[in-house]
């Protein structure tokens, strides 16, 4: 990673800390987030500015047809309040995986209070990779999955 022609996709911007770190490594970052003002918030509080790449104000509920090209790295970190997320449907998972270029890496970070929901969502991705689960003292489960193409 770190070549100027490599591309990354962040699905779920959070506070844009992932995109900021990757941008410093010379990756071109595309960001998908349903919050229209997230780039302003990230700029105001964390001095983040999207240098290259595209911001898509979208929740991906209707798929990823608006995305073109392939990515070297995809980060899926889309917290949705502990409901089953449409991003984890079999169709969405397959499409996200298809967005990877050869030798691409997909990293998923998922947090849930309900272990059954977490298991359903994670099972969709585990067919492409492996993961680790941790349980917090407060009863939350955090799963990180790595998938390679």
mmCIF file of C-alpha atoms in Angstrom:
data_model
loop_
_atom_site.group_PDB
_atom_site.id
_atom_site.type_symbol
_atom_site.label_atom_id
_atom_site.label_comp_id
_atom_site.label_asym_id
_atom_site.label_seq_id
_atom_site.Cartn_x
_atom_site.Cartn_y
_atom_site.Cartn_z
ATOM 1 C CA UNK A 1 0.000 0.000 0.000
ATOM 2 C CA UNK A 2 1.005 3.571 -0.448
ATOM 3 C CA UNK A 3 1.474 3.876 -4.196
ATOM 4 C CA UNK A 4 0.050 7.086 -5.645
ATOM 5 C CA UNK A 5 -2.155 5.176 -8.077
ATOM 6 C CA UNK A 6 -3.782 2.973 -5.428
ATOM 7 C CA UNK A 7 -7.390 3.544 -4.470
ATOM 8 C CA UNK A 8 -9.286 3.003 -1.240
ATOM 9 C CA UNK A 9 -13.003 3.064 -0.479
ATOM 10 C CA UNK A 10 -14.333 3.910 2.981
ATOM 11 C CA UNK A 11 -17.916 2.731 3.487
ATOM 12 C CA UNK A 12 -18.941 4.677 6.561
ATOM 13 C CA UNK A 13 -16.810 7.749 7.201
ATOM 14 C CA UNK A 14 -16.986 7.884 10.977
ATOM 15 C CA UNK A 15 -14.901 10.948 11.824
ATOM 16 C CA UNK A 16 -12.805 10.415 8.652
ATOM 17 C CA UNK A 17 -9.865 9.112 10.678
ATOM 18 C CA UNK A 18 -9.363 6.103 8.373
ATOM 19 C CA UNK A 19 -9.549 8.237 5.219
ATOM 20 C CA UNK A 20 -7.194 10.788 6.757
ATOM 21 C CA UNK A 21 -4.585 8.155 7.619
ATOM 22 C CA UNK A 22 -4.815 6.548 4.184
ATOM 23 C CA UNK A 23 -4.655 9.867 2.391
ATOM 24 C CA UNK A 24 -1.351 10.553 4.176
ATOM 25 C CA UNK A 25 -0.094 7.296 2.607
ATOM 26 C CA UNK A 26 -0.884 8.707 -0.862
ATOM 27 C CA UNK A 27 -3.963 6.609 -1.564
ATOM 28 C CA UNK A 28 -6.846 8.154 -3.448
ATOM 29 C CA UNK A 29 -9.878 7.837 -1.160
ATOM 30 C CA UNK A 30 -13.535 7.560 -2.080
ATOM 31 C CA UNK A 31 -15.965 7.847 0.825
ATOM 32 C CA UNK A 32 -19.570 6.656 1.088
ATOM 33 C CA UNK A 33 -21.640 7.968 3.982
ATOM 34 C CA UNK A 34 -25.339 8.786 4.415
ATOM 35 C CA UNK A 35 -24.562 11.906 6.462
ATOM 36 C CA UNK A 36 -24.386 14.836 4.087
ATOM 37 C CA UNK A 37 -22.405 17.018 6.497
ATOM 38 C CA UNK A 38 -19.769 14.469 7.547
ATOM 39 C CA UNK A 39 -16.940 16.094 5.574
ATOM 40 C CA UNK A 40 -17.686 19.469 7.160
ATOM 41 C CA UNK A 41 -17.727 17.900 10.632
ATOM 42 C CA UNK A 42 -14.461 16.034 9.919
ATOM 43 C CA UNK A 43 -12.895 19.256 8.658
ATOM 44 C CA UNK A 44 -14.135 21.351 11.599
ATOM 45 C CA UNK A 45 -13.034 18.902 14.308
ATOM 46 C CA UNK A 46 -10.179 16.920 12.742
ATOM 47 C CA UNK A 47 -8.900 19.219 9.988
ATOM 48 C CA UNK A 48 -9.709 16.581 7.332
ATOM 49 C CA UNK A 49 -9.990 17.660 3.709
ATOM 50 C CA UNK A 50 -10.655 15.188 0.909
ATOM 51 C CA UNK A 51 -7.751 15.895 -1.464
ATOM 52 C CA UNK A 52 -8.511 13.425 -4.212
ATOM 53 C CA UNK A 53 -11.351 11.025 -4.651
ATOM 54 C CA UNK A 54 -15.097 11.365 -4.382
ATOM 55 C CA UNK A 55 -17.586 11.711 -1.559
ATOM 56 C CA UNK A 56 -20.839 9.823 -2.168
ATOM 57 C CA UNK A 57 -23.734 10.910 0.038
ATOM 58 C CA UNK A 58 -25.458 7.538 -0.013
ATOM 59 C CA UNK A 59 -26.566 4.828 2.418
ATOM 60 C CA UNK A 60 -26.052 2.030 -0.142
ATOM 61 C CA UNK A 61 -29.515 0.629 0.616
ATOM 62 C CA UNK A 62 -30.094 0.251 -3.126
ATOM 63 C CA UNK A 63 -26.706 -1.200 -3.898
ATOM 64 C CA UNK A 64 -23.403 0.055 -5.220
ATOM 65 C CA UNK A 65 -24.201 0.716 -8.876
ATOM 66 C CA UNK A 66 -22.951 4.292 -8.545
ATOM 67 C CA UNK A 67 -19.381 3.036 -7.903
ATOM 68 C CA UNK A 68 -17.047 2.458 -10.836
ATOM 69 C CA UNK A 69 -13.626 0.899 -10.926
ATOM 70 C CA UNK A 70 -11.783 -1.339 -8.510
ATOM 71 C CA UNK A 71 -10.184 -0.676 -5.139
ATOM 72 C CA UNK A 72 -6.958 -1.873 -3.553
ATOM 73 C CA UNK A 73 -8.449 -1.423 -0.092
ATOM 74 C CA UNK A 74 -12.039 -1.254 1.128
ATOM 75 C CA UNK A 75 -12.906 -0.374 4.721
ATOM 76 C CA UNK A 76 -16.440 -1.153 5.861
ATOM 77 C CA UNK A 77 -17.098 0.529 9.186
ATOM 78 C CA UNK A 78 -20.773 1.377 9.051
ATOM 79 C CA UNK A 79 -22.340 1.424 12.493
ATOM 80 C CA UNK A 80 -26.120 1.598 12.287
ATOM 81 C CA UNK A 81 -27.430 1.420 15.822
ATOM 82 C CA UNK A 82 -27.410 -2.370 16.198
ATOM 83 C CA UNK A 83 -30.053 -3.139 13.586
ATOM 84 C CA UNK A 84 -29.424 -5.629 10.801
ATOM 85 C CA UNK A 85 -27.688 -3.574 8.173
ATOM 86 C CA UNK A 86 -28.532 -3.944 4.466
ATOM 87 C CA UNK A 87 -24.795 -3.691 3.770
ATOM 88 C CA UNK A 88 -24.480 -7.219 5.137
ATOM 89 C CA UNK A 89 -26.970 -8.889 2.817
ATOM 90 C CA UNK A 90 -25.557 -11.642 0.626
ATOM 91 C CA UNK A 91 -26.006 -9.436 -2.465
ATOM 92 C CA UNK A 92 -24.275 -6.412 -0.935
ATOM 93 C CA UNK A 93 -21.406 -8.496 0.389
ATOM 94 C CA UNK A 94 -20.842 -10.044 -3.034
ATOM 95 C CA UNK A 95 -20.903 -6.616 -4.695
ATOM 96 C CA UNK A 96 -18.496 -5.105 -2.152
ATOM 97 C CA UNK A 97 -16.112 -8.014 -2.706
ATOM 98 C CA UNK A 98 -16.383 -7.533 -6.490
ATOM 99 C CA UNK A 99 -15.206 -3.925 -6.042
ATOM 100 C CA UNK A 100 -11.789 -5.202 -4.955
ATOM 101 C CA UNK A 101 -9.030 -5.346 -7.540
ATOM 102 C CA UNK A 102 -6.770 -8.405 -7.730
ATOM 103 C CA UNK A 103 -4.762 -8.664 -4.502
ATOM 104 C CA UNK A 104 -7.157 -6.195 -2.853
ATOM 105 C CA UNK A 105 -7.986 -6.213 0.848
ATOM 106 C CA UNK A 106 -11.371 -5.725 2.487
ATOM 107 C CA UNK A 107 -11.440 -4.856 6.205
ATOM 108 C CA UNK A 108 -14.730 -4.932 8.094
ATOM 109 C CA UNK A 109 -15.246 -3.517 11.567
ATOM 110 C CA UNK A 110 -18.607 -4.319 13.132
ATOM 111 C CA UNK A 111 -19.996 -3.688 16.609
ATOM 112 C CA UNK A 112 -23.183 -5.190 17.996
ATOM 113 C CA UNK A 113 -24.884 -5.815 21.286
ATOM 114 C CA UNK A 114 -26.842 -8.746 19.858
ATOM 115 C CA UNK A 115 -24.472 -11.634 19.129
ATOM 116 C CA UNK A 116 -27.051 -13.390 16.915
ATOM 117 C CA UNK A 117 -27.299 -10.370 14.593
ATOM 118 C CA UNK A 118 -23.525 -10.060 14.547
ATOM 119 C CA UNK A 119 -23.130 -13.734 13.640
ATOM 120 C CA UNK A 120 -25.580 -13.352 10.716
ATOM 121 C CA UNK A 121 -23.829 -10.285 9.337
ATOM 122 C CA UNK A 122 -20.332 -11.644 9.825
ATOM 123 C CA UNK A 123 -21.150 -15.012 8.257
ATOM 124 C CA UNK A 124 -21.777 -13.187 4.971
ATOM 125 C CA UNK A 125 -18.164 -11.990 4.899
ATOM 126 C CA UNK A 126 -16.418 -14.987 6.417
ATOM 127 C CA UNK A 127 -16.827 -16.878 3.161
ATOM 128 C CA UNK A 128 -14.133 -14.501 1.837
ATOM 129 C CA UNK A 129 -11.858 -14.231 4.856
ATOM 130 C CA UNK A 130 -11.406 -14.647 8.566
ATOM 131 C CA UNK A 131 -12.138 -12.568 11.619
ATOM 132 C CA UNK A 132 -11.671 -11.965 15.295
ATOM 133 C CA UNK A 133 -14.339 -11.220 17.893
ATOM 134 C CA UNK A 134 -13.898 -9.430 21.192
ATOM 135 C CA UNK A 135 -16.506 -8.797 23.878
ATOM 136 C CA UNK A 136 -16.349 -5.600 25.924
ATOM 137 C CA UNK A 137 -17.106 -5.357 29.614
ATOM 138 C CA UNK A 138 -20.322 -3.548 28.649
ATOM 139 C CA UNK A 139 -21.533 -6.533 26.622
ATOM 140 C CA UNK A 140 -20.771 -5.265 23.126
ATOM 141 C CA UNK A 141 -19.253 -7.575 20.536
ATOM 142 C CA UNK A 142 -16.714 -6.151 18.114
ATOM 143 C CA UNK A 143 -15.741 -8.211 15.080
ATOM 144 C CA UNK A 144 -12.933 -7.356 12.685
ATOM 145 C CA UNK A 145 -12.722 -9.352 9.457
ATOM 146 C CA UNK A 146 -10.009 -9.409 6.805
ATOM 147 C CA UNK A 147 -10.843 -10.593 3.276
ATOM 148 C CA UNK A 148 -8.308 -10.960 0.496
ATOM 149 C CA UNK A 149 -8.868 -11.268 -3.231
#
